[in-house]
Each structure stands twice: as C-alpha cells, then as structure tokens.
Amino acid sequence: KQIHDGSLSNVNGTPIDVLIFDYKGDYIKDDFIGATNATVYHPYHLPYNPLSLYRGIQLKPLLPLHTASTIKETIANAFNLGIKQQQLLNDLIIEAYSQAGIYKADMATWGLVPPTLNNVYERLMDREDVKEDSLYAALKQIYDFEIFSPNSENTKSLYEMIQGVTVVNLAGYDPSVQNLIVGITLDTFYSQMSTKGHSTIQGDYRELTKMILVDEADNFLSQNFSSLKKIM
C-alpha cells in the first residue's frame, strides 16, 4: 500500500503497477482491496492471452517464433514433456498463428488477432495421430479449466492487464494448475519486460514501472521457474 501510494515520488511520477500471485487468499480481503483499489482475477477466463504479440520499443525479429518457444518451455517444464512433444507443441503454436493469418517473418501480420491456447489444443485434436500422452494432458487441462479467455478478441497483453495493484488469486487450485499459471505468466512478463525497453534513470534513481509480489515465496522458488530467475 505504501509503494502504491508513493508512486508520485517515483522517477517521472510513474505509477507503480504490482502483480501479486496470491496462494492463500491474503490479498483479496476487502480492506486491502479498498486501500489499494486492487483488481482481483481468478484462474478462469484470465483476460490476457499468452500468445499475444507484445511489441515495445525494441523490435524483436520473428516475434511469433520467440513467443511460441517461450510458452513451449513453460508447458514442457510443468508437465515434463519429452523432446518430440516439445517440438510438436512448438509446431502446433506456429500452425495456430498461421491459421490466424500471423506469420513469423511478416511483421505486417503481427497486429492481427492472435490465436489462443484453446486453438492450439484444437490443432492437436485435428491431427490424425493424436496420442493421449503428457502433451495431450497439458493442453487438455488448460482447455478444460478454461484458465485463459477462449475469445482472443476479449483479451489484452499481460502488460496491459497489470494496471495498479493486480491480484491473481490461486487459493484452492491444484498445484499443477497453479504452477502452470505462474510459469506462463512469468514467461510472458519477462518477454514483455524485455521488449518494452529500459526504464528511465535520473542520477541515483531508477524508475520503477512494474513489480511482482510473491506470496508463499518458498513454495514458489522451489519450482525453479527459469523466468523468475531471469526477471530477478
């Protein structure tokens, strides 16, 4: 609350947006929400799309390919996917982009409405040789739990979603679902953080734009999210 209230003292007076992963429901209480004007999201139809293409100051060639690779690694880590499954997942994501008219080498197409992870699952189910393996289980869990909004037109980039104090309430969800949400969100955060470019430095002070607050950090750190280490 003090950081939220003290944003005027930030370099450029930039508001400080805070993303909170809440494992126990500590940050969804009325007094905290009232004090910080927080927005609370539940892991159902989250309004950001991990496959959205975020273009910041620094241009990243082949952006759809980088985005696909990042999501592939997270899902692979959460569900222990093998090399062939990882490659298939990567191919499915690129196919979903192509189906949406988005091509990795054609920057003019990157502004089109991107596919969702539901579309990736549908691409898998369209194949003749579908195996009920760990890749199938991973995509089906995302699809069945409807973690992310299935309608891409109703979504935004993660950086656009994190405005002010933003809480993702993970309390009561299965650990594998929690890990998947946190892993994908951190990957997306790091990717968009890198794309956005450098924050302002004035003398000894550096502008803060977005922060991540982790509840139950020991549980969180034990999962060895590579994206968390990159962010830190």
CSV table of C-alpha atoms in Angstrom, one decimal:
chain,number,residue,atom,x,y,z
A,1,LYS,CA,0.0,0.0,0.0
A,2,GLN,CA,2.9,2.4,0.8
A,3,ILE,CA,4.5,1.7,-2.6
A,4,HIS,CA,1.2,2.1,-4.3
A,5,ASP,CA,0.5,5.4,-2.5
A,6,GLY,CA,4.1,6.6,-3.0
A,7,SER,CA,4.1,6.4,-6.8
A,8,LEU,CA,4.2,10.2,-7.1
A,9,SER,CA,7.8,10.1,-5.7
A,10,ASN,CA,8.8,7.7,-8.5
A,11,VAL,CA,11.1,8.9,-11.3
A,12,ASN,CA,8.8,10.7,-13.8
A,13,GLY,CA,6.0,10.2,-11.3
A,14,THR,CA,5.3,6.9,-13.0
A,15,PRO,CA,2.5,4.8,-11.3
A,16,ILE,CA,3.9,1.5,-10.0
A,17,ASP,CA,1.9,-1.5,-11.2
A,18,VAL,CA,2.2,-4.5,-8.9
A,19,LEU,CA,1.3,-8.1,-9.9
A,20,ILE,CA,0.5,-10.3,-6.9
A,21,PHE,CA,0.4,-14.1,-7.0
A,22,ASP,CA,-1.8,-14.9,-4.0
A,23,TYR,CA,-1.6,-18.6,-2.9
A,24,LYS,CA,-3.7,-18.3,0.3
A,25,GLY,CA,-6.2,-15.6,-0.4
A,26,ASP,CA,-4.5,-13.0,1.7
A,27,TYR,CA,-4.7,-10.2,-0.8
A,28,ILE,CA,-8.4,-10.5,-1.8
A,29,LYS,CA,-9.7,-9.2,1.5
A,30,ASP,CA,-12.0,-6.1,1.4
A,31,ASP,CA,-9.7,-3.9,3.5
A,32,PHE,CA,-6.7,-4.5,1.2
A,33,ILE,CA,-8.7,-4.1,-2.0
A,34,GLY,CA,-10.3,-0.9,-0.6
A,35,ALA,CA,-6.9,0.5,0.4
A,36,THR,CA,-5.2,-0.1,-2.9
A,37,ASN,CA,-8.1,-0.2,-5.3
A,38,ALA,CA,-6.8,-3.7,-6.4
A,39,THR,CA,-8.2,-5.7,-9.2
A,40,VAL,CA,-8.6,-9.4,-8.4
A,41,TYR,CA,-8.5,-12.1,-11.1
A,42,HIS,CA,-9.3,-15.8,-10.7
A,43,PRO,CA,-7.8,-18.5,-12.9
A,44,TYR,CA,-10.8,-18.7,-15.1
A,45,HIS,CA,-11.0,-16.7,-18.4
A,46,LEU,CA,-8.0,-14.6,-17.4
A,47,PRO,CA,-8.2,-11.6,-19.8
A,48,TYR,CA,-4.7,-11.9,-21.1
A,49,ASN,CA,-3.5,-14.1,-23.9
A,50,PRO,CA,-0.1,-15.7,-23.6
A,51,LEU,CA,0.1,-15.9,-27.4
A,52,SER,CA,-0.5,-12.2,-27.9
A,53,LEU,CA,2.4,-10.4,-29.6
A,54,TYR,CA,3.7,-7.5,-27.5
A,55,ARG,CA,5.8,-5.0,-29.4
A,56,GLY,CA,7.7,-2.5,-27.3
A,57,ILE,CA,10.4,0.0,-28.2
A,58,GLN,CA,12.9,-2.8,-29.1
A,59,LEU,CA,12.0,-4.6,-32.3
A,60,LYS,CA,12.3,-8.4,-32.0
A,61,PRO,CA,12.6,-10.2,-35.3
A,62,LEU,CA,10.5,-13.4,-35.7
A,63,LEU,CA,8.4,-12.4,-32.6
A,64,PRO,CA,5.8,-15.2,-33.0
A,65,LEU,CA,8.6,-17.8,-33.1
A,66,HIS,CA,10.1,-16.4,-29.8
A,67,THR,CA,6.7,-16.3,-28.2
A,68,ALA,CA,5.9,-19.9,-29.2
A,69,SER,CA,9.3,-21.1,-27.9
A,70,THR,CA,8.8,-19.4,-24.5
A,71,ILE,CA,5.3,-20.9,-23.9
A,72,LYS,CA,6.6,-24.3,-25.1
A,73,GLU,CA,9.3,-24.3,-22.5
A,74,THR,CA,6.9,-23.4,-19.6
A,75,ILE,CA,4.4,-26.1,-20.5
A,76,ALA,CA,7.3,-28.6,-21.1
A,77,ASN,CA,8.7,-27.9,-17.6
A,78,ALA,CA,5.2,-28.1,-15.9
A,79,PHE,CA,4.4,-31.4,-17.5
A,80,ASN,CA,7.8,-33.0,-18.1
A,81,LEU,CA,7.4,-33.1,-21.9
A,82,GLY,CA,9.9,-35.0,-24.0
A,83,ILE,CA,11.9,-33.5,-26.9
A,84,LYS,CA,9.5,-34.8,-29.6
A,85,GLN,CA,6.4,-33.5,-27.6
A,86,GLN,CA,8.1,-30.1,-27.2
A,87,GLN,CA,8.8,-29.9,-30.9
A,88,LEU,CA,5.2,-30.9,-31.7
A,89,LEU,CA,3.9,-28.3,-29.3
A,90,ASN,CA,6.0,-25.6,-30.9
A,91,ASP,CA,4.7,-26.7,-34.3
A,92,LEU,CA,1.1,-26.6,-33.1
A,93,ILE,CA,1.5,-23.0,-31.8
A,94,ILE,CA,3.1,-21.8,-35.1
A,95,GLU,CA,0.3,-23.6,-37.0
A,96,ALA,CA,-2.3,-21.7,-34.8
A,97,TYR,CA,-0.6,-18.4,-35.6
A,98,SER,CA,-0.7,-19.3,-39.4
A,99,GLN,CA,-4.3,-20.2,-39.1
A,100,ALA,CA,-4.9,-16.7,-37.7
A,101,GLY,CA,-3.1,-15.2,-40.6
A,102,ILE,CA,0.0,-14.4,-38.5
A,103,TYR,CA,3.4,-15.3,-40.0
A,104,LYS,CA,6.7,-15.2,-38.1
A,105,ALA,CA,8.6,-13.3,-40.9
A,106,ASP,CA,5.8,-10.9,-41.9
A,107,MET,CA,5.7,-8.1,-39.4
A,108,ALA,CA,2.6,-6.6,-41.1
A,109,THR,CA,0.6,-9.6,-39.8
A,110,TRP,CA,1.6,-9.3,-36.2
A,111,GLY,CA,-1.2,-6.9,-35.3
A,112,LEU,CA,-3.9,-9.4,-36.3
A,113,VAL,CA,-6.0,-11.1,-33.5
A,114,PRO,CA,-3.7,-13.8,-32.2
A,115,PRO,CA,-4.8,-17.4,-31.5
A,116,THR,CA,-5.4,-18.7,-28.0
A,117,LEU,CA,-4.1,-21.8,-26.2
A,118,ASN,CA,-7.5,-23.3,-26.8
A,119,ASN,CA,-6.8,-23.0,-30.6
A,120,VAL,CA,-3.5,-24.9,-30.0
A,121,TYR,CA,-5.4,-27.7,-28.3
A,122,GLU,CA,-7.9,-27.8,-31.2
A,123,ARG,CA,-4.9,-28.0,-33.7
A,124,LEU,CA,-3.7,-31.1,-31.7
A,125,MET,CA,-7.2,-32.7,-31.8
A,126,ASP,CA,-7.4,-32.1,-35.6
A,127,ARG,CA,-4.4,-34.4,-36.1
A,128,GLU,CA,-5.0,-38.0,-37.2
A,129,ASP,CA,-2.3,-39.4,-34.9
A,130,VAL,CA,-3.4,-37.9,-31.5
A,131,LYS,CA,-1.8,-39.7,-28.6
A,132,GLU,CA,-3.2,-39.4,-25.1
A,133,ASP,CA,0.3,-38.5,-23.6
A,134,SER,CA,1.6,-35.7,-21.4
A,135,LEU,CA,1.3,-33.1,-24.1
A,136,TYR,CA,-2.3,-34.0,-24.6
A,137,ALA,CA,-2.9,-33.9,-20.8
A,138,ALA,CA,-1.2,-30.5,-20.5
A,139,LEU,CA,-3.2,-28.8,-23.3
A,140,LYS,CA,-6.5,-30.5,-22.2
A,141,GLN,CA,-6.0,-29.2,-18.7
A,142,ILE,CA,-5.6,-25.7,-20.0
A,143,TYR,CA,-8.7,-26.2,-22.2
A,144,ASP,CA,-10.9,-27.9,-19.6
A,145,PHE,CA,-10.1,-25.5,-16.8
A,146,GLU,CA,-10.7,-22.6,-19.2
A,147,ILE,CA,-7.8,-20.8,-17.5
A,148,PHE,CA,-7.4,-18.2,-20.2
A,149,SER,CA,-10.2,-16.5,-22.1
A,150,PRO,CA,-11.1,-18.6,-25.2
A,151,ASN,CA,-12.1,-15.5,-27.1
A,152,SER,CA,-8.9,-13.7,-28.2
A,153,GLU,CA,-10.8,-10.5,-29.1
A,154,ASN,CA,-11.7,-10.1,-25.4
A,155,THR,CA,-8.1,-10.3,-24.3
A,156,LYS,CA,-5.1,-8.0,-23.9
A,157,SER,CA,-1.4,-8.3,-23.3
A,158,LEU,CA,-0.3,-9.1,-19.8
A,159,TYR,CA,1.4,-5.7,-19.5
A,160,GLU,CA,-1.9,-4.0,-20.3
A,161,MET,CA,-3.7,-6.2,-17.8
A,162,ILE,CA,-1.3,-5.2,-14.9
A,163,GLN,CA,-2.6,-1.8,-14.1
A,164,GLY,CA,-2.3,-0.6,-10.5
A,165,VAL,CA,-2.5,-3.5,-8.0
A,166,THR,CA,-3.4,-6.7,-9.8
A,167,VAL,CA,-4.0,-9.9,-7.8
A,168,VAL,CA,-4.2,-13.4,-9.3
A,169,ASN,CA,-6.0,-15.5,-6.7
A,170,LEU,CA,-4.6,-19.0,-6.8
A,171,ALA,CA,-6.0,-20.2,-3.5
A,172,GLY,CA,-7.6,-23.6,-3.6
A,173,TYR,CA,-6.3,-24.6,-7.0
A,174,ASP,CA,-4.4,-27.8,-7.8
A,175,PRO,CA,-0.6,-27.2,-7.6
A,176,SER,CA,-0.1,-28.2,-11.2
A,177,VAL,CA,-2.6,-25.6,-12.3
A,178,GLN,CA,-1.0,-23.0,-10.0
A,179,ASN,CA,2.4,-23.8,-11.4
A,180,LEU,CA,1.2,-23.6,-15.0
A,181,ILE,CA,-0.5,-20.2,-14.5
A,182,VAL,CA,2.5,-18.8,-12.6
A,183,GLY,CA,5.0,-20.2,-15.1
A,184,ILE,CA,3.2,-18.9,-18.2
A,185,THR,CA,2.5,-15.6,-16.6
A,186,LEU,CA,6.2,-15.1,-15.6
A,187,ASP,CA,7.4,-16.1,-19.0
A,188,THR,CA,5.0,-13.7,-20.6
A,189,PHE,CA,6.0,-11.0,-18.1
A,190,TYR,CA,9.7,-11.4,-18.8
A,191,SER,CA,9.2,-11.4,-22.6
A,192,GLN,CA,7.2,-8.2,-22.5
A,193,MET,CA,9.6,-6.6,-20.0
A,194,SER,CA,12.5,-7.3,-22.3
A,195,THR,CA,10.5,-6.0,-25.3
A,196,LYS,CA,9.4,-2.8,-23.5
A,197,GLY,CA,12.9,-1.5,-23.2
A,198,HIS,CA,14.9,0.3,-20.5
A,199,SER,CA,13.3,2.3,-17.7
A,200,THR,CA,14.4,5.9,-17.0
A,201,ILE,CA,17.4,6.7,-14.8
A,202,GLN,CA,17.8,10.1,-13.2
A,203,GLY,CA,21.0,10.5,-11.2
A,204,ASP,CA,21.0,7.8,-8.4
A,205,TYR,CA,17.3,6.9,-9.0
A,206,ARG,CA,15.8,4.4,-11.4
A,207,GLU,CA,12.2,4.5,-12.5
A,208,LEU,CA,10.1,1.5,-11.2
A,209,THR,CA,7.3,0.6,-13.6
A,210,LYS,CA,6.1,-2.9,-12.6
A,211,MET,CA,6.8,-5.2,-9.7
A,212,ILE,CA,6.0,-8.8,-8.8
A,213,LEU,CA,4.9,-9.7,-5.3
A,214,VAL,CA,5.1,-13.4,-4.5
A,215,ASP,CA,3.1,-14.9,-1.6
A,216,GLU,CA,4.5,-18.1,-0.2
A,217,ALA,CA,7.9,-17.5,-1.9
A,218,ASP,CA,9.5,-20.7,-0.6
A,219,ASN,CA,6.8,-22.8,-2.4
A,220,PHE,CA,7.3,-20.6,-5.5
A,221,LEU,CA,11.1,-20.7,-5.6
A,222,SER,CA,11.2,-24.5,-5.2
A,223,GLN,CA,9.5,-24.9,-8.6
A,224,ASN,CA,12.7,-23.5,-10.3
A,225,PHE,CA,10.9,-21.2,-12.7
A,226,SER,CA,13.6,-20.1,-15.1
A,227,SER,CA,11.7,-17.0,-16.0
A,228,LEU,CA,11.7,-15.9,-12.3
A,229,LYS,CA,15.5,-16.2,-12.2
A,230,LYS,CA,15.7,-14.1,-15.5
A,231,ILE,CA,13.5,-11.4,-14.0
A,232,MET,CA,15.5,-11.3,-10.8
